[in-house]
Amino acid sequence: LAKTTQPISMDSYEGQEVNITCSHNNIATNDYITWYQQFPSQGPRFIIQGYKTKVTNEVASLFIPADRKSSTLSLPRVSLSDTAVYYCLVGSHAGNNRKLIWGLGTSLAVNP
Amino acid sequence: EAGVTQSPTHLIKTRGQQATLRCSPISGHTSVYWYQQALGLGLQFLLWYDEGEERNRGNFPPRFSGRQFPNYSSELNVNALELEDSALYLCASRGTPTQETQYFGPGTRLLVL
């Protein structure tokens, strides 16, 4: 069964770039990789999604190597408000293999 | 465009009672997911409904059940509440069959005393 693994916690400082890596060795052909951000007592918020190579939006970049067995969420120039838990999700709603595998989350603390 | 809404925001019950949680997806979204998130823990998948049918179920006992209505809103029912059912219950919706992104509501905080 597919599994995602991500660091439990990370520390950073304001203005730095933060990279959070998720391992998903058994990713299936149809699976997408999605990252969510969650603040305490709120629902997760979509950050970015990708299938392969690199995806960039206004808040983050997602790097996916050719073998797709891992992915890295990159947050440029973090601020205190980026302190949150970041979840990696691997899965697909396509076909019969409708499995969604959530990581346990990475607690990011951004310090002044 | 309104996001996913959930009600109530907070719910306090006693052990053995039943709880009913409600979710309204984003307009046009047909899939609804339910998750349980115990304090300080990750998301545990509960149920997935699409077009009124249950598509998948997580590793939870049968006393966790739900349904999806013709307007795609959904209900989660938890019978015979236990203390360990205390958690944040999150609902998410998803749009077209090819869209992979889930959009989450704010959650219902259930406390079982």
PDB file of C-alpha atoms in Angstrom:
ATOM      1  CA  LEU A   1       0.000   0.000   0.000  1.00  0.00           C
ATOM      2  CA  ALA A   2       1.281   3.439  -0.886  1.00  0.00           C
ATOM      3  CA  LYS A   3       2.590   5.517   1.983  1.00  0.00           C
ATOM      4  CA  THR A   4       3.781   9.069   2.312  1.00  0.00           C
ATOM      5  CA  THR A   5       6.518  10.136   4.698  1.00  0.00           C
ATOM      6  CA  GLN A   6       7.384  13.686   5.636  1.00  0.00           C
ATOM      7  CA  PRO A   7       9.400  15.268   8.461  1.00  0.00           C
ATOM      8  CA  ILE A   8       7.474  15.791  11.670  1.00  0.00           C
ATOM      9  CA  SER A   9       8.702  19.324  12.184  1.00  0.00           C
ATOM     10  CA  MET A  10      10.923  22.040  10.758  1.00  0.00           C
ATOM     11  CA  ASP A  11      12.188  25.376  12.008  1.00  0.00           C
ATOM     12  CA  SER A  12      12.995  28.417   9.928  1.00  0.00           C
ATOM     13  CA  TYR A  13      13.396  32.185  10.134  1.00  0.00           C
ATOM     14  CA  GLU A  14      11.558  34.978   8.438  1.00  0.00           C
ATOM     15  CA  GLY A  15      12.753  35.656   4.909  1.00  0.00           C
ATOM     16  CA  GLN A  16      14.295  32.229   4.383  1.00  0.00           C
ATOM     17  CA  GLU A  17      13.291  29.673   1.777  1.00  0.00           C
ATOM     18  CA  VAL A  18      11.809  26.507   3.234  1.00  0.00           C
ATOM     19  CA  ASN A  19      11.817  23.151   1.478  1.00  0.00           C
ATOM     20  CA  ILE A  20       9.678  20.301   2.794  1.00  0.00           C
ATOM     21  CA  THR A  21      10.169  16.912   1.202  1.00  0.00           C
ATOM     22  CA  CYS A  22       7.635  14.108   1.042  1.00  0.00           C
ATOM     23  CA  SER A  23       8.597  10.539   0.154  1.00  0.00           C
ATOM     24  CA  HIS A  24       6.106   8.402  -1.735  1.00  0.00           C
ATOM     25  CA  ASN A  25       8.031   5.403  -3.052  1.00  0.00           C
ATOM     26  CA  ASN A  26       4.972   3.480  -4.228  1.00  0.00           C
ATOM     27  CA  ILE A  27       3.260   6.275  -6.111  1.00  0.00           C
ATOM     28  CA  ALA A  28       0.980   4.958  -8.830  1.00  0.00           C
ATOM     29  CA  THR A  29       0.870   6.099 -12.432  1.00  0.00           C
ATOM     30  CA  ASN A  30      -2.391   8.007 -12.014  1.00  0.00           C
ATOM     31  CA  ASP A  31      -1.495   9.623  -8.698  1.00  0.00           C
ATOM     32  CA  TYR A  32      -1.172  13.362  -8.265  1.00  0.00           C
ATOM     33  CA  ILE A  33       0.782  15.069  -5.483  1.00  0.00           C
ATOM     34  CA  THR A  34      -0.983  17.789  -3.553  1.00  0.00           C
ATOM     35  CA  TRP A  35       0.123  19.941  -0.645  1.00  0.00           C
ATOM     36  CA  TYR A  36      -2.140  21.541   1.915  1.00  0.00           C
ATOM     37  CA  GLN A  37      -1.575  24.060   4.699  1.00  0.00           C
ATOM     38  CA  GLN A  38      -3.458  23.899   7.963  1.00  0.00           C
ATOM     39  CA  PHE A  39      -3.709  26.390  10.803  1.00  0.00           C
ATOM     40  CA  PRO A  40      -4.967  25.290  14.250  1.00  0.00           C
ATOM     41  CA  SER A  41      -8.694  24.531  14.364  1.00  0.00           C
ATOM     42  CA  GLN A  42      -9.157  25.264  10.665  1.00  0.00           C
ATOM     43  CA  GLY A  43      -9.619  23.083   7.628  1.00  0.00           C
ATOM     44  CA  PRO A  44      -6.601  22.445   5.378  1.00  0.00           C
ATOM     45  CA  ARG A  45      -6.099  24.911   2.573  1.00  0.00           C
ATOM     46  CA  PHE A  46      -4.895  23.885  -0.890  1.00  0.00           C
ATOM     47  CA  ILE A  47      -1.419  25.161  -1.731  1.00  0.00           C
ATOM     48  CA  ILE A  48      -0.229  23.455  -4.887  1.00  0.00           C
ATOM     49  CA  GLN A  49      -0.636  20.311  -6.958  1.00  0.00           C
ATOM     50  CA  GLY A  50       1.506  18.583  -9.535  1.00  0.00           C
ATOM     51  CA  TYR A  51       2.059  15.393 -11.478  1.00  0.00           C
ATOM     52  CA  LYS A  52       5.672  15.689 -12.646  1.00  0.00           C
ATOM     53  CA  THR A  53       8.518  18.192 -13.093  1.00  0.00           C
ATOM     54  CA  LYS A  54       7.987  21.608 -11.565  1.00  0.00           C
ATOM     55  CA  VAL A  55       4.876  23.581 -10.787  1.00  0.00           C
ATOM     56  CA  THR A  56       4.863  27.159  -9.517  1.00  0.00           C
ATOM     57  CA  ASN A  57       2.080  29.411  -8.345  1.00  0.00           C
ATOM     58  CA  GLU A  58       1.903  32.654  -6.442  1.00  0.00           C
ATOM     59  CA  VAL A  59       2.640  31.084  -3.067  1.00  0.00           C
ATOM     60  CA  ALA A  60       4.859  28.039  -3.636  1.00  0.00           C
ATOM     61  CA  SER A  61       6.733  25.766  -5.980  1.00  0.00           C
ATOM     62  CA  LEU A  62       6.518  22.005  -6.206  1.00  0.00           C
ATOM     63  CA  PHE A  63       9.470  19.992  -7.471  1.00  0.00           C
ATOM     64  CA  ILE A  64       8.900  16.418  -8.593  1.00  0.00           C
ATOM     65  CA  PRO A  65      11.823  14.348  -9.907  1.00  0.00           C
ATOM     66  CA  ALA A  66      11.468  12.080 -12.910  1.00  0.00           C
ATOM     67  CA  ASP A  67      10.902   8.926 -10.832  1.00  0.00           C
ATOM     68  CA  ARG A  68       8.153  10.718  -8.832  1.00  0.00           C
ATOM     69  CA  LYS A  69       9.117   8.879  -5.665  1.00  0.00           C
ATOM     70  CA  SER A  70       9.408  12.114  -3.757  1.00  0.00           C
ATOM     71  CA  SER A  71       8.327  15.712  -4.008  1.00  0.00           C
ATOM     72  CA  THR A  72       9.505  18.948  -2.462  1.00  0.00           C
ATOM     73  CA  LEU A  73       7.326  21.858  -1.482  1.00  0.00           C
ATOM     74  CA  SER A  74       9.273  25.103  -1.633  1.00  0.00           C
ATOM     75  CA  LEU A  75       8.057  28.188   0.207  1.00  0.00           C
ATOM     76  CA  PRO A  76      10.035  31.283  -0.780  1.00  0.00           C
ATOM     77  CA  ARG A  77      10.809  33.926   1.833  1.00  0.00           C
ATOM     78  CA  VAL A  78       8.595  32.632   4.619  1.00  0.00           C
ATOM     79  CA  SER A  79       6.957  34.948   7.121  1.00  0.00           C
ATOM     80  CA  LEU A  80       5.598  34.379  10.613  1.00  0.00           C
ATOM     81  CA  SER A  81       2.159  33.743   9.128  1.00  0.00           C
ATOM     82  CA  ASP A  82       3.496  30.675   7.334  1.00  0.00           C
ATOM     83  CA  THR A  83       3.767  28.887  10.675  1.00  0.00           C
ATOM     84  CA  ALA A  84       1.393  25.978  10.141  1.00  0.00           C
ATOM     85  CA  VAL A  85       1.204  22.256   9.470  1.00  0.00           C
ATOM     86  CA  TYR A  86       1.859  21.198   5.895  1.00  0.00           C
ATOM     87  CA  TYR A  87       0.376  17.975   4.545  1.00  0.00           C
ATOM     88  CA  CYS A  88       1.437  15.969   1.522  1.00  0.00           C
ATOM     89  CA  LEU A  89      -1.317  14.016  -0.229  1.00  0.00           C
ATOM     90  CA  VAL A  90      -0.750  11.396  -2.886  1.00  0.00           C
ATOM     91  CA  GLY A  91      -3.550   9.818  -4.798  1.00  0.00           C
ATOM     92  CA  SER A  92      -5.989   9.910  -7.613  1.00  0.00           C
ATOM     93  CA  HIS A  93      -9.714   9.793  -8.048  1.00  0.00           C
ATOM     94  CA  ALA A  94      -9.332   8.190 -11.450  1.00  0.00           C
ATOM     95  CA  GLY A  95     -10.090   4.596 -12.251  1.00  0.00           C
ATOM     96  CA  ASN A  96     -10.626   1.863  -9.745  1.00  0.00           C
ATOM     97  CA  ASN A  97      -7.649   2.793  -7.601  1.00  0.00           C
ATOM     98  CA  ARG A  98      -9.317   5.645  -5.769  1.00  0.00           C
ATOM     99  CA  LYS A  99      -6.922   5.889  -2.882  1.00  0.00           C
ATOM    100  CA  LEU A 100      -5.840   9.067  -1.181  1.00  0.00           C
ATOM    101  CA  ILE A 101      -2.793   8.757   1.057  1.00  0.00           C
ATOM    102  CA  TRP A 102      -2.167  11.612   3.461  1.00  0.00           C
ATOM    103  CA  GLY A 103       1.145  12.242   5.163  1.00  0.00           C
ATOM    104  CA  LEU A 104       1.149  12.897   8.900  1.00  0.00           C
ATOM    105  CA  GLY A 105       2.036  16.529   8.366  1.00  0.00           C
ATOM    106  CA  THR A 106       5.093  18.698   8.888  1.00  0.00           C
ATOM    107  CA  SER A 107       4.813  21.342  11.583  1.00  0.00           C
ATOM    108  CA  LEU A 108       6.681  24.396  10.337  1.00  0.00           C
ATOM    109  CA  ALA A 109       7.693  27.029  12.866  1.00  0.00           C
ATOM    110  CA  VAL A 110       8.865  30.349  11.436  1.00  0.00           C
ATOM    111  CA  ASN A 111      10.816  32.402  13.928  1.00  0.00           C
ATOM    112  CA  PRO A 112      11.439  36.161  13.855  1.00  0.00           C
TER     113      PRO A 112
ATOM    114  CA  GLU B   1     -18.333  31.894  -4.610  1.00  0.00           C
ATOM    115  CA  ALA B   2     -19.130  30.387  -1.215  1.00  0.00           C
ATOM    116  CA  GLY B   3     -16.769  27.757   0.107  1.00  0.00           C
ATOM    117  CA  VAL B   4     -17.539  24.522   1.877  1.00  0.00           C
ATOM    118  CA  THR B   5     -19.713  25.117   4.921  1.00  0.00           C
ATOM    119  CA  GLN B   6     -20.174  22.905   7.941  1.00  0.00           C
ATOM    120  CA  SER B   7     -22.575  22.959  10.854  1.00  0.00           C
ATOM    121  CA  PRO B   8     -22.531  23.152  13.733  1.00  0.00           C
ATOM    122  CA  THR B   9     -19.141  24.690  14.463  1.00  0.00           C
ATOM    123  CA  HIS B  10     -19.070  23.074  17.881  1.00  0.00           C
ATOM    124  CA  LEU B  11     -20.995  20.139  19.323  1.00  0.00           C
ATOM    125  CA  ILE B  12     -20.957  18.774  22.843  1.00  0.00           C
ATOM    126  CA  LYS B  13     -22.409  15.335  23.519  1.00  0.00           C
ATOM    127  CA  THR B  14     -22.204  12.717  26.205  1.00  0.00           C
ATOM    128  CA  ARG B  15     -20.997   9.173  25.805  1.00  0.00           C
ATOM    129  CA  GLY B  16     -23.564   6.908  24.162  1.00  0.00           C
ATOM    130  CA  GLN B  17     -25.408   9.711  22.393  1.00  0.00           C
ATOM    131  CA  GLN B  18     -25.603  10.257  18.658  1.00  0.00           C
ATOM    132  CA  ALA B  19     -24.106  13.157  16.737  1.00  0.00           C
ATOM    133  CA  THR B  20     -25.117  14.507  13.338  1.00  0.00           C
ATOM    134  CA  LEU B  21     -22.763  16.757  11.417  1.00  0.00           C
ATOM    135  CA  ARG B  22     -23.647  18.535   8.205  1.00  0.00           C
ATOM    136  CA  CYS B  23     -21.718  19.719   5.196  1.00  0.00           C
ATOM    137  CA  SER B  24     -22.588  21.793   2.148  1.00  0.00           C
ATOM    138  CA  PRO B  25     -20.104  21.520  -0.710  1.00  0.00           C
ATOM    139  CA  ILE B  26     -19.035  24.262  -3.055  1.00  0.00           C
ATOM    140  CA  SER B  27     -21.733  24.881  -5.623  1.00  0.00           C
ATOM    141  CA  GLY B  28     -21.261  22.504  -8.533  1.00  0.00           C
ATOM    142  CA  HIS B  29     -19.131  20.041  -6.590  1.00  0.00           C
ATOM    143  CA  THR B  30     -20.506  16.514  -6.491  1.00  0.00           C
ATOM    144  CA  SER B  31     -17.988  14.740  -4.256  1.00  0.00           C
ATOM    145  CA  VAL B  32     -17.889  15.090  -0.487  1.00  0.00           C
ATOM    146  CA  TYR B  33     -15.264  13.686   1.857  1.00  0.00           C
ATOM    147  CA  TRP B  34     -15.312  13.356   5.610  1.00  0.00           C
ATOM    148  CA  TYR B  35     -12.204  13.273   7.778  1.00  0.00           C
ATOM    149  CA  GLN B  36     -11.554  12.936  11.474  1.00  0.00           C
ATOM    150  CA  GLN B  37      -8.688  14.874  13.016  1.00  0.00           C
ATOM    151  CA  ALA B  38      -7.979  14.181  16.660  1.00  0.00           C
ATOM    152  CA  LEU B  39      -6.159  16.906  18.556  1.00  0.00           C
ATOM    153  CA  GLY B  40      -2.583  17.227  17.343  1.00  0.00           C
ATOM    154  CA  LEU B  41      -2.901  14.412  14.830  1.00  0.00           C
ATOM    155  CA  GLY B  42      -3.176  14.113  11.075  1.00  0.00           C
ATOM    156  CA  LEU B  43      -6.258  13.609   8.954  1.00  0.00           C
ATOM    157  CA  GLN B  44      -7.944  10.223   9.069  1.00  0.00           C
ATOM    158  CA  PHE B  45     -10.151   9.501   6.074  1.00  0.00           C
ATOM    159  CA  LEU B  46     -13.702   8.534   7.040  1.00  0.00           C
ATOM    160  CA  LEU B  47     -16.045   8.505   4.060  1.00  0.00           C
ATOM    161  CA  TRP B  48     -16.273   9.590   0.429  1.00  0.00           C
ATOM    162  CA  TYR B  49     -19.553  10.283  -1.348  1.00  0.00           C
ATOM    163  CA  ASP B  50     -19.993  11.022  -4.998  1.00  0.00           C
ATOM    164  CA  GLU B  51     -23.245  11.531  -6.870  1.00  0.00           C
ATOM    165  CA  GLY B  52     -25.206  10.314  -3.873  1.00  0.00           C
ATOM    166  CA  GLU B  53     -23.321   7.070  -3.410  1.00  0.00           C
ATOM    167  CA  GLU B  54     -20.685   5.963  -0.935  1.00  0.00           C
ATOM    168  CA  ARG B  55     -17.492   5.440  -2.957  1.00  0.00           C
ATOM    169  CA  ASN B  56     -14.977   4.589  -0.291  1.00  0.00           C
ATOM    170  CA  ARG B  57     -14.725   4.164   3.431  1.00  0.00           C
ATOM    171  CA  GLY B  58     -11.857   4.496   5.843  1.00  0.00           C
ATOM    172  CA  ASN B  59     -10.957   2.167   8.674  1.00  0.00           C
ATOM    173  CA  PHE B  60     -13.716   3.211  11.069  1.00  0.00           C
ATOM    174  CA  PRO B  61     -16.430   1.144  12.801  1.00  0.00           C
ATOM    175  CA  PRO B  62     -19.961   0.978  11.350  1.00  0.00           C
ATOM    176  CA  ARG B  63     -21.269   3.422  13.946  1.00  0.00           C
ATOM    177  CA  PHE B  64     -19.741   6.081  11.689  1.00  0.00           C
ATOM    178  CA  SER B  65     -22.106   6.477   8.778  1.00  0.00           C
ATOM    179  CA  GLY B  66     -23.357   9.132   6.458  1.00  0.00           C
ATOM    180  CA  ARG B  67     -25.248  10.001   3.369  1.00  0.00           C
ATOM    181  CA  GLN B  68     -25.290  12.435   0.511  1.00  0.00           C
ATOM    182  CA  PHE B  69     -28.447  14.193  -0.543  1.00  0.00           C
ATOM    183  CA  PRO B  70     -29.637  15.008  -4.094  1.00  0.00           C
ATOM    184  CA  ASN B  71     -28.301  18.564  -3.686  1.00  0.00           C
ATOM    185  CA  TYR B  72     -24.882  17.015  -2.871  1.00  0.00           C
ATOM    186  CA  SER B  73     -24.879  18.163   0.733  1.00  0.00           C
ATOM    187  CA  SER B  74     -23.917  15.485   3.195  1.00  0.00           C
ATOM    188  CA  GLU B  75     -24.476  14.296   6.719  1.00  0.00           C
ATOM    189  CA  LEU B  76     -22.127  12.376   8.979  1.00  0.00           C
ATOM    190  CA  ASN B  77     -23.726  10.405  11.776  1.00  0.00           C
ATOM    191  CA  VAL B  78     -21.824   8.997  14.698  1.00  0.00           C
ATOM    192  CA  ASN B  79     -23.781   6.606  16.895  1.00  0.00           C
ATOM    193  CA  ALA B  80     -22.988   5.377  20.398  1.00  0.00           C
ATOM    194  CA  LEU B  81     -20.446   8.128  20.932  1.00  0.00           C
ATOM    195  CA  GLU B  82     -17.237   7.268  22.736  1.00  0.00           C
ATOM    196  CA  LEU B  83     -14.827   9.628  24.442  1.00  0.00           C
ATOM    197  CA  GLU B  84     -12.202   9.025  21.755  1.00  0.00           C
ATOM    198  CA  ASP B  85     -14.592  10.330  19.098  1.00  0.00           C
ATOM    199  CA  SER B  86     -13.767  13.821  20.327  1.00  0.00           C
ATOM    200  CA  ALA B  87     -12.079  15.463  17.366  1.00  0.00           C
ATOM    201  CA  LEU B  88     -12.341  18.017  14.604  1.00  0.00           C
ATOM    202  CA  TYR B  89     -14.470  16.603  11.795  1.00  0.00           C
ATOM    203  CA  LEU B  90     -13.617  18.049   8.434  1.00  0.00           C
ATOM    204  CA  CYS B  91     -15.620  17.979   5.260  1.00  0.00           C
ATOM    205  CA  ALA B  92     -14.107  18.573   1.835  1.00  0.00           C
ATOM    206  CA  SER B  93     -15.654  18.804  -1.609  1.00  0.00           C
ATOM    207  CA  ARG B  94     -14.304  18.192  -5.077  1.00  0.00           C
ATOM    208  CA  GLY B  95     -15.582  19.253  -8.459  1.00  0.00           C
ATOM    209  CA  THR B  96     -15.522  17.518 -11.804  1.00  0.00           C
ATOM    210  CA  PRO B  97     -14.425  13.887 -12.092  1.00  0.00           C
ATOM    211  CA  THR B  98     -11.054  14.923 -13.463  1.00  0.00           C
ATOM    212  CA  GLN B  99     -10.320  17.504 -10.797  1.00  0.00           C
ATOM    213  CA  GLU B 100      -8.043  16.246  -8.051  1.00  0.00           C
ATOM    214  CA  THR B 101      -8.170  19.099  -5.564  1.00  0.00           C
ATOM    215  CA  GLN B 102     -10.261  18.935  -2.417  1.00  0.00           C
ATOM    216  CA  TYR B 103     -11.539  22.091  -0.763  1.00  0.00           C
ATOM    217  CA  PHE B 104     -12.084  21.929   2.975  1.00  0.00           C
ATOM    218  CA  GLY B 105     -14.642  23.457   5.261  1.00  0.00           C
ATOM    219  CA  PRO B 106     -13.808  24.918   8.666  1.00  0.00           C
ATOM    220  CA  GLY B 107     -14.749  21.753  10.514  1.00  0.00           C
ATOM    221  CA  THR B 108     -17.025  20.779  13.374  1.00  0.00           C
ATOM    222  CA  ARG B 109     -15.395  20.396  16.765  1.00  0.00           C
ATOM    223  CA  LEU B 110     -17.070  17.461  18.539  1.00  0.00           C
ATOM    224  CA  LEU B 111     -16.518  17.012  22.242  1.00  0.00           C
ATOM    225  CA  VAL B 112     -17.753  13.849  23.917  1.00  0.00           C
ATOM    226  CA  LEU B 113     -18.024  14.001  27.690  1.00  0.00           C
TER     227      LEU B 113
END
